[in-house]
Amino acid sequence: MSTIITTVNVNGIRAAAKKEHGILAWLASTASQIVCLQEVRADDKQLHASLAPALEAGWHLVSAEPEVKGRNGVAILSRTPADAHRIGFGDPEFEGSGRYLEADFGDLTVGSLYLPSGETGTPKQEEKERFMATFGEYLGKAAAGGRDTVVVGDWNIAHTELDIKNWKGNKKSSGFLPNERAWLDELFADGRWVDVPRKLHPEVEGPYSWWSYRGQAFDNDAGWRIDYQLATADLAERAVSSVVERAVSYDLRWSDHAPVTVEYQ
C-alpha cells in the first residue's frame, strides 16, 4: 500500500482558499493522503475557516499557529487523524514561530517545515543560520531514531546549480550561499537523509517549485527548487514517483510555489 505526500507553501491560506482554482479545488481533486502546508499566515481560527469545506469533506488538520500575526505558520492535512503531533523541535527561540510541526501516522512521522528565508548580511540571515544549526542537530537525532520519517516543506535553500535557473547571478543571495549549501551537504553526507525528488530525478534542471511573481519568471521557468521532501534512508528507497504540480498557466497559480508530491510504497 502506498502513501502519497504533498508539500506546498501556500503564500497565505486565506488568499489561496479564495481563488476559484485555488487550494480548495486542488484538495478536492488530489490523490494525496497527507498534505503539508507552509506560510499559512493565519491563526488557527482563520486557518480552520479557510479550510472549512475541505474539513467538512473529511480532511483532518493539525497546525502550528504563528505567534506573530500574519507571518509563518505551518499545518498538516491528512485523510486520517494523526496519532500524535508535536510543535517545534526543542529550540526555545523558534518554539512559537510556526515554522515546524510533525505528526505521526502509524509507523511514519511527517514533518512540515518553513525554514527562515534570510537576507544576506542582515539579522534575518543570522536568524536563519541559528535555525539551521539547531534544526540540523534535531534532524541528526531523528535519523538516528530508526523511525521512518520525512521532513517536507520550504527549505529556502537551493542545494546545487541544478536547483536554481540563474545560479550565476545568485551566488551571494540568501538561499544559495556556500554555507547554506554546505549545510545540506552535511545532512546528506552519511546517507541518513535523502533528497527524494533529486534521487528520483538526478541530473535534471529543477524541476523548480518556486517562481517570483515579478517579471516573466514563471513563463520562462526561471525558478528555484527549494521545496523538498527529505526522507530517512529506508523510506527514501520506497519512493516511486515525484512530481512538481506546476500550474498550466500563470493565471491558474494559487501560490508562488507549486505542490511537490511524492508517492512512497
mmCIF file of C-alpha atoms in Angstrom:
data_model
loop_
_atom_site.group_PDB
_atom_site.id
_atom_site.type_symbol
_atom_site.label_atom_id
_atom_site.label_comp_id
_atom_site.label_asym_id
_atom_site.label_seq_id
_atom_site.Cartn_x
_atom_site.Cartn_y
_atom_site.Cartn_z
ATOM 1 C CA MET A 1 0.000 0.000 0.000
ATOM 2 C CA SER A 2 1.388 3.392 -0.964
ATOM 3 C CA THR A 3 1.353 6.737 0.809
ATOM 4 C CA ILE A 4 1.200 9.926 -1.242
ATOM 5 C CA ILE A 5 2.558 13.055 0.445
ATOM 6 C CA THR A 6 2.431 16.625 -0.850
ATOM 7 C CA THR A 7 4.162 19.740 0.384
ATOM 8 C CA VAL A 8 3.215 23.274 -0.662
ATOM 9 C CA ASN A 9 3.940 26.780 0.553
ATOM 10 C CA VAL A 10 0.510 28.378 0.166
ATOM 11 C CA ASN A 11 1.710 32.005 0.478
ATOM 12 C CA GLY A 12 -1.270 32.863 2.678
ATOM 13 C CA ILE A 13 -4.050 30.323 3.187
ATOM 14 C CA ARG A 14 -6.858 32.879 3.084
ATOM 15 C CA ALA A 15 -5.843 34.132 -0.354
ATOM 16 C CA ALA A 16 -5.177 30.608 -1.652
ATOM 17 C CA ALA A 17 -8.598 29.424 -0.484
ATOM 18 C CA LYS A 18 -10.488 32.337 -2.040
ATOM 19 C CA LYS A 19 -9.211 31.722 -5.556
ATOM 20 C CA GLU A 20 -11.570 29.873 -7.892
ATOM 21 C CA HIS A 21 -8.864 27.414 -8.899
ATOM 22 C CA GLY A 22 -7.172 27.576 -5.509
ATOM 23 C CA ILE A 23 -6.233 25.162 -2.780
ATOM 24 C CA LEU A 24 -9.804 24.033 -2.052
ATOM 25 C CA ALA A 25 -10.273 22.889 -5.641
ATOM 26 C CA TRP A 26 -6.854 21.254 -5.515
ATOM 27 C CA LEU A 27 -7.667 19.388 -2.277
ATOM 28 C CA ALA A 28 -10.909 18.155 -3.797
ATOM 29 C CA SER A 29 -9.044 16.573 -6.708
ATOM 30 C CA THR A 30 -5.731 15.365 -5.251
ATOM 31 C CA ALA A 31 -4.904 11.720 -4.554
ATOM 32 C CA SER A 32 -2.556 12.754 -1.737
ATOM 33 C CA GLN A 33 -3.234 11.354 1.709
ATOM 34 C CA ILE A 34 -1.050 13.814 3.629
ATOM 35 C CA VAL A 35 -0.634 17.469 2.646
ATOM 36 C CA CYS A 36 1.846 19.705 4.435
ATOM 37 C CA LEU A 37 1.305 23.452 4.254
ATOM 38 C CA GLN A 38 3.725 26.286 4.940
ATOM 39 C CA GLU A 39 3.379 30.046 5.270
ATOM 40 C CA VAL A 40 -0.328 29.853 6.069
ATOM 41 C CA ARG A 41 -0.084 33.346 7.632
ATOM 42 C CA ALA A 42 -3.198 32.819 9.741
ATOM 43 C CA ASP A 43 -4.149 31.976 13.288
ATOM 44 C CA ASP A 44 -5.886 28.667 13.970
ATOM 45 C CA LYS A 45 -9.372 30.177 13.769
ATOM 46 C CA GLN A 46 -8.651 31.764 10.384
ATOM 47 C CA LEU A 47 -6.965 28.575 9.168
ATOM 48 C CA HIS A 48 -9.953 26.406 10.051
ATOM 49 C CA ALA A 49 -12.361 28.905 8.484
ATOM 50 C CA SER A 50 -10.370 28.991 5.235
ATOM 51 C CA LEU A 51 -10.221 25.201 5.034
ATOM 52 C CA ALA A 52 -13.787 24.581 6.261
ATOM 53 C CA PRO A 53 -15.035 22.976 3.010
ATOM 54 C CA ALA A 54 -12.080 20.562 2.997
ATOM 55 C CA LEU A 55 -12.533 19.711 6.679
ATOM 56 C CA GLU A 56 -16.232 19.101 6.117
ATOM 57 C CA ALA A 57 -15.279 16.789 3.244
ATOM 58 C CA GLY A 58 -13.231 14.638 5.612
ATOM 59 C CA TRP A 59 -9.746 16.125 5.844
ATOM 60 C CA HIS A 60 -8.165 16.327 9.315
ATOM 61 C CA LEU A 61 -5.932 19.217 10.401
ATOM 62 C CA VAL A 62 -3.144 19.891 12.879
ATOM 63 C CA SER A 63 -1.269 23.178 12.927
ATOM 64 C CA ALA A 64 1.498 25.258 14.451
ATOM 65 C CA GLU A 65 -0.018 28.689 14.868
ATOM 66 C CA PRO A 66 2.448 31.576 14.422
ATOM 67 C CA GLU A 67 2.880 33.934 17.357
ATOM 68 C CA VAL A 68 3.499 36.874 15.001
ATOM 69 C CA LYS A 69 0.268 37.867 13.290
ATOM 70 C CA GLY A 70 0.257 37.327 9.533
ATOM 71 C CA ARG A 71 3.649 35.584 9.441
ATOM 72 C CA ASN A 72 4.812 31.995 9.005
ATOM 73 C CA GLY A 73 2.535 29.163 10.192
ATOM 74 C CA VAL A 74 2.634 25.501 9.149
ATOM 75 C CA ALA A 75 -0.021 22.792 9.086
ATOM 76 C CA ILE A 76 -0.643 19.186 8.109
ATOM 77 C CA LEU A 77 -3.830 17.952 6.451
ATOM 78 C CA SER A 78 -4.494 14.217 6.377
ATOM 79 C CA ARG A 79 -7.167 11.764 5.279
ATOM 80 C CA THR A 80 -6.982 10.010 8.655
ATOM 81 C CA PRO A 81 -6.337 11.718 12.005
ATOM 82 C CA ALA A 82 -2.749 11.899 13.214
ATOM 83 C CA ASP A 83 -1.938 9.587 16.113
ATOM 84 C CA ALA A 84 0.028 12.428 17.737
ATOM 85 C CA HIS A 85 1.598 15.723 16.773
ATOM 86 C CA ARG A 86 4.337 17.987 18.120
ATOM 87 C CA ILE A 87 5.118 21.659 17.555
ATOM 88 C CA GLY A 88 8.707 22.870 17.277
ATOM 89 C CA PHE A 89 11.979 20.992 17.561
ATOM 90 C CA GLY A 90 13.203 21.894 21.011
ATOM 91 C CA ASP A 91 14.755 25.298 20.330
ATOM 92 C CA PRO A 92 13.077 27.906 22.590
ATOM 93 C CA GLU A 93 13.840 30.723 20.142
ATOM 94 C CA PHE A 94 11.654 29.146 17.460
ATOM 95 C CA GLU A 95 9.104 27.269 19.568
ATOM 96 C CA GLY A 96 6.279 29.696 18.851
ATOM 97 C CA SER A 97 7.377 30.807 15.400
ATOM 98 C CA GLY A 98 5.069 28.490 13.465
ATOM 99 C CA ARG A 99 7.938 27.043 11.463
ATOM 100 C CA TYR A 100 7.924 23.342 12.321
ATOM 101 C CA LEU A 101 5.266 20.757 13.049
ATOM 102 C CA GLU A 102 5.396 16.979 12.911
ATOM 103 C CA ALA A 103 2.745 14.292 13.121
ATOM 104 C CA ASP A 104 2.739 10.521 13.499
ATOM 105 C CA PHE A 105 0.698 8.241 11.251
ATOM 106 C CA GLY A 106 1.242 4.641 12.294
ATOM 107 C CA ASP A 107 4.919 3.840 11.704
ATOM 108 C CA LEU A 108 5.521 7.094 9.795
ATOM 109 C CA THR A 109 6.445 10.568 11.054
ATOM 110 C CA VAL A 110 5.822 13.541 8.746
ATOM 111 C CA GLY A 111 7.273 16.991 9.406
ATOM 112 C CA SER A 112 6.162 20.275 7.829
ATOM 113 C CA LEU A 113 8.987 22.843 7.738
ATOM 114 C CA TYR A 114 9.162 26.525 6.848
ATOM 115 C CA LEU A 115 12.825 27.401 7.190
ATOM 116 C CA PRO A 116 13.573 31.156 7.508
ATOM 117 C CA SER A 117 14.283 32.877 4.200
ATOM 118 C CA GLY A 118 17.146 35.053 5.385
ATOM 119 C CA GLU A 119 18.732 38.100 3.777
ATOM 120 C CA THR A 120 22.459 38.302 3.194
ATOM 121 C CA GLY A 121 24.324 40.473 5.703
ATOM 122 C CA THR A 122 21.320 41.173 7.939
ATOM 123 C CA PRO A 123 19.939 39.882 11.262
ATOM 124 C CA LYS A 124 17.458 37.837 9.211
ATOM 125 C CA GLN A 125 20.354 35.782 7.862
ATOM 126 C CA GLU A 126 21.770 35.347 11.358
ATOM 127 C CA GLU A 127 18.368 34.081 12.492
ATOM 128 C CA LYS A 128 18.272 31.637 9.574
ATOM 129 C CA GLU A 129 21.706 30.290 10.478
ATOM 130 C CA ARG A 130 20.749 29.834 14.136
ATOM 131 C CA PHE A 131 17.684 27.898 12.991
ATOM 132 C CA MET A 132 19.799 25.747 10.668
ATOM 133 C CA ALA A 133 22.267 24.931 13.432
ATOM 134 C CA THR A 134 19.763 23.624 15.945
ATOM 135 C CA PHE A 135 17.432 22.089 13.368
ATOM 136 C CA GLY A 136 20.379 20.224 11.863
ATOM 137 C CA GLU A 137 21.111 18.736 15.282
ATOM 138 C CA TYR A 138 17.461 17.752 15.614
ATOM 139 C CA LEU A 139 17.494 16.023 12.226
ATOM 140 C CA GLY A 140 20.592 14.082 13.214
ATOM 141 C CA LYS A 141 18.849 12.731 16.300
ATOM 142 C CA ALA A 142 15.661 11.990 14.351
ATOM 143 C CA ALA A 143 17.532 9.958 11.739
ATOM 144 C CA ALA A 144 19.302 8.017 14.464
ATOM 145 C CA GLY A 145 15.947 7.072 15.982
ATOM 146 C CA GLY A 146 15.313 4.446 13.331
ATOM 147 C CA ARG A 147 11.747 5.524 12.568
ATOM 148 C CA ASP A 148 10.534 6.176 9.000
ATOM 149 C CA THR A 149 10.488 9.959 8.811
ATOM 150 C CA VAL A 150 10.020 12.500 6.048
ATOM 151 C CA VAL A 151 10.538 16.234 6.579
ATOM 152 C CA VAL A 152 8.954 18.242 3.806
ATOM 153 C CA GLY A 153 8.449 21.909 3.143
ATOM 154 C CA ASP A 154 10.002 25.151 2.067
ATOM 155 C CA TRP A 155 13.685 24.803 2.964
ATOM 156 C CA ASN A 156 14.587 28.165 1.371
ATOM 157 C CA ILE A 157 17.888 26.789 0.056
ATOM 158 C CA ALA A 158 18.715 25.729 -3.496
ATOM 159 C CA HIS A 159 21.214 22.937 -2.978
ATOM 160 C CA THR A 160 23.111 22.847 -6.279
ATOM 161 C CA GLU A 161 23.331 24.670 -9.583
ATOM 162 C CA LEU A 162 20.657 22.267 -10.879
ATOM 163 C CA ASP A 163 18.226 23.719 -8.340
ATOM 164 C CA ILE A 164 18.215 27.341 -9.494
ATOM 165 C CA LYS A 165 17.930 28.697 -13.028
ATOM 166 C CA ASN A 166 20.004 31.845 -12.517
ATOM 167 C CA TRP A 167 22.664 30.365 -10.238
ATOM 168 C CA LYS A 168 25.419 32.603 -11.593
ATOM 169 C CA GLY A 169 23.514 35.733 -10.581
ATOM 170 C CA ASN A 170 22.630 34.439 -7.119
ATOM 171 C CA LYS A 171 25.975 33.325 -5.716
ATOM 172 C CA LYS A 172 25.738 35.978 -3.000
ATOM 173 C CA SER A 173 21.988 35.668 -2.405
ATOM 174 C CA SER A 174 20.449 34.092 0.654
ATOM 175 C CA GLY A 175 19.179 30.711 -0.386
ATOM 176 C CA PHE A 176 22.252 29.935 -2.477
ATOM 177 C CA LEU A 177 25.097 30.905 -0.158
ATOM 178 C CA PRO A 178 28.014 28.472 0.140
ATOM 179 C CA ASN A 179 27.434 27.835 3.851
ATOM 180 C CA GLU A 180 23.728 27.112 3.285
ATOM 181 C CA ARG A 181 24.506 24.645 0.523
ATOM 182 C CA ALA A 182 27.218 23.055 2.664
ATOM 183 C CA TRP A 183 24.666 22.592 5.444
ATOM 184 C CA LEU A 184 22.564 20.474 3.092
ATOM 185 C CA ASP A 185 25.703 18.622 2.006
ATOM 186 C CA GLU A 186 26.240 17.650 5.638
ATOM 187 C CA LEU A 187 22.656 16.435 6.012
ATOM 188 C CA PHE A 188 23.073 14.155 3.010
ATOM 189 C CA ALA A 189 26.684 13.113 3.664
ATOM 190 C CA ASP A 190 26.100 9.923 5.630
ATOM 191 C CA GLY A 191 23.019 8.839 3.671
ATOM 192 C CA ARG A 192 20.679 9.010 6.648
ATOM 193 C CA TRP A 193 18.695 11.793 4.938
ATOM 194 C CA VAL A 194 17.863 11.635 1.235
ATOM 195 C CA ASP A 195 16.548 14.379 -1.049
ATOM 196 C CA VAL A 196 13.835 12.212 -2.588
ATOM 197 C CA PRO A 197 12.827 14.308 -5.641
ATOM 198 C CA ARG A 198 16.504 14.688 -6.586
ATOM 199 C CA LYS A 199 17.110 10.953 -6.093
ATOM 200 C CA LEU A 200 14.261 10.237 -8.499
ATOM 201 C CA HIS A 201 15.310 12.963 -10.971
ATOM 202 C CA PRO A 202 19.126 13.051 -10.936
ATOM 203 C CA GLU A 203 20.978 15.497 -13.176
ATOM 204 C CA VAL A 204 17.753 17.262 -14.181
ATOM 205 C CA GLU A 205 17.466 21.044 -14.031
ATOM 206 C CA GLY A 206 14.872 21.597 -11.330
ATOM 207 C CA PRO A 207 12.103 20.715 -11.580
ATOM 208 C CA TYR A 208 11.638 24.116 -9.968
ATOM 209 C CA SER A 209 8.948 24.675 -7.344
ATOM 210 C CA TRP A 210 9.074 28.453 -6.767
ATOM 211 C CA TRP A 211 8.937 31.336 -9.214
ATOM 212 C CA SER A 212 8.896 35.028 -8.382
ATOM 213 C CA TYR A 213 5.719 36.903 -9.227
ATOM 214 C CA ARG A 214 7.952 39.548 -10.763
ATOM 215 C CA GLY A 215 8.587 39.787 -14.483
ATOM 216 C CA GLN A 216 8.302 36.658 -16.607
ATOM 217 C CA ALA A 217 9.889 34.238 -14.139
ATOM 218 C CA PHE A 218 7.055 31.700 -14.300
ATOM 219 C CA ASP A 219 6.575 31.853 -18.062
ATOM 220 C CA ASN A 220 10.333 31.481 -18.594
ATOM 221 C CA ASP A 221 10.629 28.784 -15.906
ATOM 222 C CA ALA A 222 13.288 30.894 -14.188
ATOM 223 C CA GLY A 223 12.685 29.291 -10.819
ATOM 224 C CA TRP A 224 14.234 27.767 -7.729
ATOM 225 C CA ARG A 225 13.850 24.251 -6.345
ATOM 226 C CA ILE A 226 13.527 24.964 -2.628
ATOM 227 C CA ASP A 227 10.549 22.772 -1.678
ATOM 228 C CA TYR A 228 11.976 19.409 -0.658
ATOM 229 C CA GLN A 229 10.955 16.054 0.716
ATOM 230 C CA LEU A 230 13.831 14.711 2.813
ATOM 231 C CA ALA A 231 13.306 11.129 3.926
ATOM 232 C CA THR A 232 15.237 8.717 6.081
ATOM 233 C CA ALA A 233 17.125 6.121 4.050
ATOM 234 C CA ASP A 234 14.722 3.176 4.201
ATOM 235 C CA LEU A 235 11.712 5.334 3.386
ATOM 236 C CA ALA A 236 13.555 7.063 0.537
ATOM 237 C CA GLU A 237 14.216 3.674 -1.039
ATOM 238 C CA ARG A 238 10.459 3.136 -1.220
ATOM 239 C CA ALA A 239 9.780 6.374 -3.126
ATOM 240 C CA VAL A 240 8.498 5.536 -6.596
ATOM 241 C CA SER A 241 7.497 8.897 -8.084
ATOM 242 C CA SER A 242 7.915 12.626 -7.575
ATOM 243 C CA VAL A 243 6.205 15.442 -9.421
ATOM 244 C CA VAL A 244 6.039 19.225 -9.203
ATOM 245 C CA GLU A 245 2.414 20.163 -9.847
ATOM 246 C CA ARG A 246 3.194 23.279 -11.826
ATOM 247 C CA ALA A 247 0.169 25.318 -12.891
ATOM 248 C CA VAL A 248 -0.692 25.109 -16.575
ATOM 249 C CA SER A 249 -0.618 28.894 -16.872
ATOM 250 C CA TYR A 250 0.257 31.958 -14.820
ATOM 251 C CA ASP A 251 -3.375 32.892 -14.170
ATOM 252 C CA LEU A 252 -4.112 29.465 -12.639
ATOM 253 C CA ARG A 253 -1.452 29.800 -9.931
ATOM 254 C CA TRP A 254 -2.739 29.992 -6.368
ATOM 255 C CA SER A 255 0.689 30.469 -4.799
ATOM 256 C CA ASP A 256 4.162 31.453 -5.922
ATOM 257 C CA HIS A 257 5.117 27.845 -5.052
ATOM 258 C CA ALA A 258 3.814 24.658 -6.668
ATOM 259 C CA PRO A 259 2.879 21.481 -4.799
ATOM 260 C CA VAL A 260 5.611 18.823 -4.692
ATOM 261 C CA THR A 261 4.117 15.337 -4.464
ATOM 262 C CA VAL A 262 5.902 12.045 -3.763
ATOM 263 C CA GLU A 263 4.491 8.521 -3.661
ATOM 264 C CA TYR A 264 6.058 6.069 -1.207
ATOM 265 C CA GLN A 265 5.414 2.322 -1.402
#
